[in-house]
Amino acid sequence: MAASCVFCKIIKGEIPSFKLFESERIFAFLDIQPLSRGHALIIPKHHGAKLTDIPDDQLAEILPLAKKLVHATGAENYNILQNNGRMAHQLVDHVHFHMIPKPTESEGLGIGWPASETDMDRLKSVFEAIKAKM
């Protein structure tokens, strides 16, 4: 854990939270600036700024817990969001997953999706480059 990290301080109990769940590897709590009722954060206890900084075994419980939170909130529509880096809108440098209920058009996460026209040759080139590194 990082001494100055706000999420590490929440895990250690140095900063209060509305804790929803805790295990040996993960911690979940309500977001203090929610986009909708039930907006929660799920964080690995292992400190790391980006997803690639977290060992795989420390991530195993996160999506099953997200499903439990969806059921517990009664959300029919929801977003599971995880950002990496400032340009991707990450504000806290500790990996965290948002479970954001989307009860109405105006509540919850609002996003744009600036899709581009498909260039199949370019897409094939990207596919080949990524596939070669898998």
mmCIF file of C-alpha atoms in Angstrom:
data_model
loop_
_atom_site.group_PDB
_atom_site.id
_atom_site.type_symbol
_atom_site.label_atom_id
_atom_site.label_comp_id
_atom_site.label_asym_id
_atom_site.label_seq_id
_atom_site.Cartn_x
_atom_site.Cartn_y
_atom_site.Cartn_z
ATOM 1 C CA MET A 1 0.000 0.000 0.000
ATOM 2 C CA ALA A 2 1.115 3.544 -0.680
ATOM 3 C CA ALA A 3 1.234 5.877 2.324
ATOM 4 C CA SER A 4 -0.161 8.908 0.477
ATOM 5 C CA CYS A 5 -2.839 7.072 -1.560
ATOM 6 C CA VAL A 6 -6.388 8.025 -0.565
ATOM 7 C CA PHE A 7 -7.721 4.553 -1.443
ATOM 8 C CA CYS A 8 -4.971 2.823 0.549
ATOM 9 C CA LYS A 9 -5.948 5.043 3.491
ATOM 10 C CA ILE A 10 -9.588 3.964 3.061
ATOM 11 C CA ILE A 11 -8.547 0.293 3.047
ATOM 12 C CA LYS A 12 -6.514 0.820 6.253
ATOM 13 C CA GLY A 13 -9.445 2.617 7.914
ATOM 14 C CA GLU A 14 -7.576 5.925 8.158
ATOM 15 C CA ILE A 15 -10.307 7.585 6.091
ATOM 16 C CA PRO A 16 -13.907 6.546 6.769
ATOM 17 C CA SER A 17 -15.991 4.947 4.033
ATOM 18 C CA PHE A 18 -19.336 3.290 3.511
ATOM 19 C CA LYS A 19 -17.764 -0.163 3.166
ATOM 20 C CA LEU A 20 -19.940 -2.619 1.242
ATOM 21 C CA PHE A 21 -17.552 -5.567 1.062
ATOM 22 C CA GLU A 22 -14.057 -6.593 2.058
ATOM 23 C CA SER A 23 -11.994 -9.702 1.427
ATOM 24 C CA GLU A 24 -8.307 -10.513 1.602
ATOM 25 C CA ARG A 25 -7.794 -9.031 -1.896
ATOM 26 C CA ILE A 26 -10.494 -6.429 -2.581
ATOM 27 C CA PHE A 27 -12.489 -3.651 -0.939
ATOM 28 C CA ALA A 28 -15.762 -2.047 -2.097
ATOM 29 C CA PHE A 29 -17.445 1.122 -0.888
ATOM 30 C CA LEU A 30 -19.939 3.755 -1.996
ATOM 31 C CA ASP A 31 -18.568 6.597 -4.122
ATOM 32 C CA ILE A 32 -18.750 9.887 -2.172
ATOM 33 C CA GLN A 33 -19.525 11.792 -5.382
ATOM 34 C CA PRO A 34 -22.054 9.392 -6.912
ATOM 35 C CA LEU A 35 -23.453 9.712 -10.398
ATOM 36 C CA SER A 36 -26.522 7.768 -9.237
ATOM 37 C CA ARG A 37 -27.926 5.904 -6.229
ATOM 38 C CA GLY A 38 -25.733 2.888 -5.466
ATOM 39 C CA HIS A 39 -22.640 4.094 -7.382
ATOM 40 C CA ALA A 40 -19.860 2.009 -5.839
ATOM 41 C CA LEU A 41 -16.122 1.539 -6.211
ATOM 42 C CA ILE A 42 -14.317 -1.804 -6.126
ATOM 43 C CA ILE A 43 -10.577 -1.644 -5.539
ATOM 44 C CA PRO A 44 -7.831 -4.227 -5.231
ATOM 45 C CA LYS A 45 -5.933 -3.972 -1.951
ATOM 46 C CA HIS A 46 -2.703 -4.293 -3.935
ATOM 47 C CA HIS A 47 -1.682 -0.728 -4.772
ATOM 48 C CA GLY A 48 -1.093 0.036 -8.431
ATOM 49 C CA ALA A 49 -1.942 3.036 -10.584
ATOM 50 C CA LYS A 50 -2.969 1.150 -13.715
ATOM 51 C CA LEU A 51 -4.601 -2.193 -14.434
ATOM 52 C CA THR A 52 -1.325 -3.551 -15.803
ATOM 53 C CA ASP A 53 0.305 -2.855 -12.394
ATOM 54 C CA ILE A 54 -1.977 -5.320 -10.582
ATOM 55 C CA PRO A 55 -1.155 -9.056 -10.433
ATOM 56 C CA ASP A 56 -3.845 -11.207 -12.083
ATOM 57 C CA ASP A 57 -4.657 -13.082 -8.875
ATOM 58 C CA GLN A 58 -5.538 -9.763 -7.201
ATOM 59 C CA LEU A 59 -8.171 -9.054 -9.871
ATOM 60 C CA ALA A 60 -10.062 -12.371 -9.785
ATOM 61 C CA GLU A 61 -12.828 -11.311 -7.365
ATOM 62 C CA ILE A 62 -13.610 -7.916 -8.900
ATOM 63 C CA LEU A 63 -16.161 -8.744 -11.614
ATOM 64 C CA PRO A 64 -18.028 -11.328 -9.507
ATOM 65 C CA LEU A 65 -18.380 -8.644 -6.822
ATOM 66 C CA ALA A 66 -19.546 -6.119 -9.422
ATOM 67 C CA LYS A 67 -22.345 -8.559 -10.333
ATOM 68 C CA LYS A 68 -23.324 -8.860 -6.659
ATOM 69 C CA LEU A 69 -23.457 -5.077 -6.347
ATOM 70 C CA VAL A 70 -25.662 -4.852 -9.441
ATOM 71 C CA HIS A 71 -28.094 -7.319 -7.865
ATOM 72 C CA ALA A 72 -27.924 -5.614 -4.450
ATOM 73 C CA THR A 73 -28.759 -2.200 -5.942
ATOM 74 C CA GLY A 74 -31.476 -3.584 -8.186
ATOM 75 C CA ALA A 75 -29.930 -1.852 -11.182
ATOM 76 C CA GLU A 76 -31.391 -2.961 -14.504
ATOM 77 C CA ASN A 77 -29.058 -0.744 -16.522
ATOM 78 C CA TYR A 78 -25.538 0.032 -15.351
ATOM 79 C CA ASN A 79 -21.960 0.699 -16.383
ATOM 80 C CA ILE A 80 -18.799 -1.019 -15.161
ATOM 81 C CA LEU A 81 -15.997 1.485 -15.706
ATOM 82 C CA GLN A 82 -12.240 1.368 -15.149
ATOM 83 C CA ASN A 83 -9.955 4.200 -16.315
ATOM 84 C CA ASN A 84 -6.156 4.153 -16.712
ATOM 85 C CA GLY A 85 -4.205 7.422 -16.814
ATOM 86 C CA ARG A 86 -5.152 11.102 -16.812
ATOM 87 C CA MET A 87 -6.057 11.215 -20.504
ATOM 88 C CA ALA A 88 -8.477 8.351 -19.810
ATOM 89 C CA HIS A 89 -10.066 10.362 -16.951
ATOM 90 C CA GLN A 90 -8.416 8.552 -14.010
ATOM 91 C CA LEU A 91 -8.268 10.923 -11.028
ATOM 92 C CA VAL A 92 -7.017 8.593 -8.255
ATOM 93 C CA ASP A 93 -3.796 6.695 -8.938
ATOM 94 C CA HIS A 94 -5.047 3.406 -7.497
ATOM 95 C CA VAL A 95 -6.862 0.971 -9.771
ATOM 96 C CA HIS A 96 -10.594 1.149 -9.203
ATOM 97 C CA PHE A 97 -13.708 -0.125 -10.901
ATOM 98 C CA HIS A 98 -16.933 1.850 -10.832
ATOM 99 C CA MET A 99 -20.315 0.120 -10.756
ATOM 100 C CA ILE A 100 -22.661 2.905 -11.810
ATOM 101 C CA PRO A 101 -26.416 2.260 -11.962
ATOM 102 C CA LYS A 102 -28.117 4.007 -14.915
ATOM 103 C CA PRO A 103 -31.746 4.402 -13.781
ATOM 104 C CA THR A 104 -32.674 7.248 -16.164
ATOM 105 C CA GLU A 105 -31.232 9.133 -19.146
ATOM 106 C CA SER A 106 -30.091 11.949 -16.848
ATOM 107 C CA GLU A 107 -28.736 9.869 -13.940
ATOM 108 C CA GLY A 108 -25.647 7.685 -14.023
ATOM 109 C CA LEU A 109 -22.827 7.813 -16.529
ATOM 110 C CA GLY A 110 -23.265 9.895 -19.669
ATOM 111 C CA ILE A 111 -20.807 9.162 -22.461
ATOM 112 C CA GLY A 112 -20.201 9.920 -26.095
ATOM 113 C CA TRP A 113 -18.860 7.313 -28.503
ATOM 114 C CA PRO A 114 -17.120 9.045 -31.413
ATOM 115 C CA ALA A 115 -16.955 5.994 -33.684
ATOM 116 C CA SER A 116 -15.069 6.299 -36.949
ATOM 117 C CA GLU A 117 -15.715 4.752 -40.333
ATOM 118 C CA THR A 118 -14.267 1.263 -40.698
ATOM 119 C CA ASP A 119 -11.128 0.911 -42.812
ATOM 120 C CA MET A 120 -10.801 -2.876 -43.139
ATOM 121 C CA ASP A 121 -7.156 -2.756 -44.277
ATOM 122 C CA ARG A 122 -6.200 -0.616 -41.286
ATOM 123 C CA LEU A 123 -8.278 -2.804 -38.957
ATOM 124 C CA LYS A 124 -6.541 -5.919 -40.295
ATOM 125 C CA SER A 125 -3.136 -4.326 -39.714
ATOM 126 C CA VAL A 126 -4.068 -3.433 -36.104
ATOM 127 C CA PHE A 127 -5.422 -6.960 -35.579
ATOM 128 C CA GLU A 128 -2.213 -8.557 -36.842
ATOM 129 C CA ALA A 129 0.007 -6.322 -34.674
ATOM 130 C CA ILE A 130 -1.972 -7.027 -31.497
ATOM 131 C CA LYS A 131 -2.456 -10.737 -32.214
ATOM 132 C CA ALA A 132 1.302 -11.172 -32.702
ATOM 133 C CA LYS A 133 1.908 -9.892 -29.151
ATOM 134 C CA MET A 134 -0.743 -12.047 -27.481
#
